[in-house]
Amino acid sequence: MRNAAGKAQLTLMQGIVRKVSGLTCEVEIGGIAVPDVRLRASEAATDTQMLITPKAGTAVIVGSLSGDLTQLVVLAIDHAESITINGGKLGGLVNVEQLTQKINELVQAFNSHTHQGFHGPTGPPLKTAQQLKRGDYEDTTIKH
């Protein structure tokens, strides 16, 4: 492993995020404001990567690829402002509890709806819809 890494030295430090700008942030480490700390492992910008944006004022662990205060990258954060997966092109995550409530309001309205007029015994029975449970469509492997 050491041969593969060469003479590069990884140094870990803790700091506080002061501001975020795009793919970088400014982190205060030991009273020194360090700009341009990367939020992702690579500098390449593609729409298929994950971006976890830390909240200003939160603690972070940063790693230095050079052993000093240059080439810093955020490795862990306490509080996220946002998380964007694959460029965010599919929109926000579903709030499962609110969705379940709205769907079940629709189910209740459907089930309680009646038509005016004659529905004789020879006609087809009216169908009812079943209430939904969040487990019917919730993927619990990703939570927010």
Tab-separated table of C-alpha atoms in Angstrom:
chain	number	residue	atom	x	y	z
A	1	MET	CA	0.000	0.000	0.000
A	2	ARG	CA	2.816	2.407	0.833
A	3	ASN	CA	4.494	1.732	-2.522
A	4	ALA	CA	1.259	2.494	-4.359
A	5	ALA	CA	0.769	5.756	-2.435
A	6	GLY	CA	4.312	6.939	-3.015
A	7	LYS	CA	5.461	9.722	-0.702
A	8	ALA	CA	1.989	11.218	-0.332
A	9	GLN	CA	0.989	11.787	3.244
A	10	LEU	CA	-2.622	11.941	4.378
A	11	THR	CA	-3.294	14.321	7.244
A	12	LEU	CA	-6.677	14.576	8.982
A	13	MET	CA	-7.925	17.762	10.624
A	14	GLN	CA	-11.131	19.010	12.178
A	15	GLY	CA	-12.595	22.390	11.319
A	16	ILE	CA	-15.769	24.448	11.067
A	17	VAL	CA	-17.395	25.294	7.733
A	18	ARG	CA	-17.675	29.075	7.386
A	19	LYS	CA	-19.223	29.285	3.911
A	20	VAL	CA	-20.020	27.068	0.945
A	21	SER	CA	-19.658	27.998	-2.718
A	22	GLY	CA	-20.512	25.415	-5.379
A	23	LEU	CA	-18.194	22.408	-5.093
A	24	THR	CA	-15.940	23.956	-2.436
A	25	CYS	CA	-16.177	25.489	0.996
A	26	GLU	CA	-14.158	27.623	3.382
A	27	VAL	CA	-13.165	25.818	6.581
A	28	GLU	CA	-11.717	27.386	9.700
A	29	ILE	CA	-8.956	25.146	11.080
A	30	GLY	CA	-7.155	26.276	14.227
A	31	GLY	CA	-8.178	29.895	13.708
A	32	ILE	CA	-7.079	29.930	10.038
A	33	ALA	CA	-9.680	30.344	7.280
A	34	VAL	CA	-8.823	27.876	4.504
A	35	PRO	CA	-10.653	28.520	1.198
A	36	ASP	CA	-11.333	26.122	-1.682
A	37	VAL	CA	-11.737	22.924	0.348
A	38	ARG	CA	-13.250	20.353	-2.020
A	39	LEU	CA	-16.620	18.807	-1.207
A	40	ARG	CA	-16.056	15.803	-3.483
A	41	ALA	CA	-13.193	13.393	-3.958
A	42	SER	CA	-12.452	14.536	-7.501
A	43	GLU	CA	-12.434	17.924	-9.144
A	44	ALA	CA	-14.255	16.583	-12.201
A	45	ALA	CA	-17.773	17.972	-12.530
A	46	THR	CA	-20.304	15.466	-13.844
A	47	ASP	CA	-24.024	15.087	-13.291
A	48	THR	CA	-23.664	11.526	-11.989
A	49	GLN	CA	-21.745	12.240	-8.790
A	50	MET	CA	-23.035	12.716	-5.263
A	51	LEU	CA	-22.612	16.087	-3.575
A	52	ILE	CA	-23.126	16.439	0.167
A	53	THR	CA	-23.171	20.122	1.027
A	54	PRO	CA	-22.383	20.864	4.677
A	55	LYS	CA	-24.356	23.447	6.622
A	56	ALA	CA	-22.398	26.598	7.467
A	57	GLY	CA	-21.214	26.422	11.068
A	58	THR	CA	-21.010	22.628	11.178
A	59	ALA	CA	-17.950	20.615	12.160
A	60	VAL	CA	-16.137	18.690	9.432
A	61	ILE	CA	-13.208	16.321	9.157
A	62	VAL	CA	-10.945	17.240	6.264
A	63	GLY	CA	-8.090	15.315	4.774
A	64	SER	CA	-5.032	16.845	3.171
A	65	LEU	CA	-3.595	14.972	0.224
A	66	SER	CA	-0.356	16.955	0.615
A	67	GLY	CA	0.122	16.867	4.407
A	68	ASP	CA	-0.451	20.617	4.845
A	69	LEU	CA	-3.320	23.081	4.370
A	70	THR	CA	-3.399	22.586	0.592
A	71	GLN	CA	-5.312	19.998	-1.415
A	72	LEU	CA	-7.975	19.609	1.290
A	73	VAL	CA	-11.137	17.569	0.847
A	74	VAL	CA	-14.095	17.192	3.222
A	75	LEU	CA	-14.320	13.588	4.437
A	76	ALA	CA	-17.110	13.746	7.047
A	77	ILE	CA	-19.668	16.303	8.206
A	78	ASP	CA	-21.966	16.696	11.208
A	79	HIS	CA	-24.903	18.455	9.487
A	80	ALA	CA	-25.818	18.522	5.805
A	81	GLU	CA	-27.518	21.459	4.139
A	82	SER	CA	-28.371	19.297	1.120
A	83	ILE	CA	-27.547	16.034	-0.620
A	84	THR	CA	-27.663	15.830	-4.400
A	85	ILE	CA	-27.492	12.449	-6.111
A	86	ASN	CA	-26.902	12.113	-9.871
A	87	GLY	CA	-27.199	15.845	-10.431
A	88	GLY	CA	-30.648	16.020	-8.827
A	89	LYS	CA	-32.371	15.471	-12.171
A	90	LEU	CA	-35.184	13.395	-10.633
A	91	GLY	CA	-36.186	16.105	-8.146
A	92	GLY	CA	-36.571	15.822	-4.374
A	93	LEU	CA	-37.268	12.748	-2.308
A	94	VAL	CA	-40.841	11.871	-1.465
A	95	ASN	CA	-42.081	12.679	2.027
A	96	VAL	CA	-43.686	9.297	2.615
A	97	GLU	CA	-46.000	10.201	5.501
A	98	GLN	CA	-47.545	13.186	3.666
A	99	LEU	CA	-47.897	11.186	0.440
A	100	THR	CA	-49.645	8.348	2.288
A	101	GLN	CA	-52.054	10.818	3.893
A	102	LYS	CA	-52.915	12.496	0.560
A	103	ILE	CA	-53.405	9.186	-1.259
A	104	ASN	CA	-55.641	7.875	1.518
A	105	GLU	CA	-57.731	11.072	1.397
A	106	LEU	CA	-58.256	10.338	-2.295
A	107	VAL	CA	-59.122	6.693	-1.522
A	108	GLN	CA	-61.660	7.826	1.091
A	109	ALA	CA	-63.234	10.313	-1.330
A	110	PHE	CA	-63.411	7.604	-4.017
A	111	ASN	CA	-64.946	5.062	-1.649
A	112	SER	CA	-67.562	7.489	-0.278
A	113	HIS	CA	-68.572	8.874	-3.688
A	114	THR	CA	-72.101	8.045	-4.788
A	115	HIS	CA	-73.974	8.707	-7.999
A	116	GLN	CA	-77.483	10.027	-8.034
A	117	GLY	CA	-79.903	7.811	-9.853
A	118	PHE	CA	-80.928	4.180	-10.004
A	119	HIS	CA	-78.437	1.379	-9.425
A	120	GLY	CA	-80.468	-1.771	-9.686
A	121	PRO	CA	-79.530	-5.197	-8.325
A	122	THR	CA	-78.509	-6.366	-11.795
A	123	GLY	CA	-75.778	-3.774	-12.193
A	124	PRO	CA	-72.123	-4.497	-11.375
A	125	PRO	CA	-71.136	-3.970	-7.733
A	126	LEU	CA	-69.346	-0.726	-6.999
A	127	LYS	CA	-65.647	-1.246	-6.361
A	128	THR	CA	-63.827	0.194	-3.377
A	129	ALA	CA	-60.172	1.054	-3.042
A	130	GLN	CA	-57.973	-0.116	-0.181
A	131	GLN	CA	-56.073	2.274	2.086
A	132	LEU	CA	-52.364	2.362	1.358
A	133	LYS	CA	-49.586	1.722	3.842
A	134	ARG	CA	-46.215	3.394	3.505
A	135	GLY	CA	-44.602	-0.047	3.208
A	136	ASP	CA	-46.460	-0.478	-0.096
A	137	TYR	CA	-44.039	1.942	-1.779
A	138	GLU	CA	-41.346	2.964	0.719
A	139	ASP	CA	-37.736	1.887	0.170
A	140	THR	CA	-36.201	1.907	3.655
A	141	THR	CA	-32.624	1.437	2.432
A	142	ILE	CA	-32.389	5.211	1.848
A	143	LYS	CA	-33.793	7.456	4.560
A	144	HIS	CA	-34.071	11.213	5.045
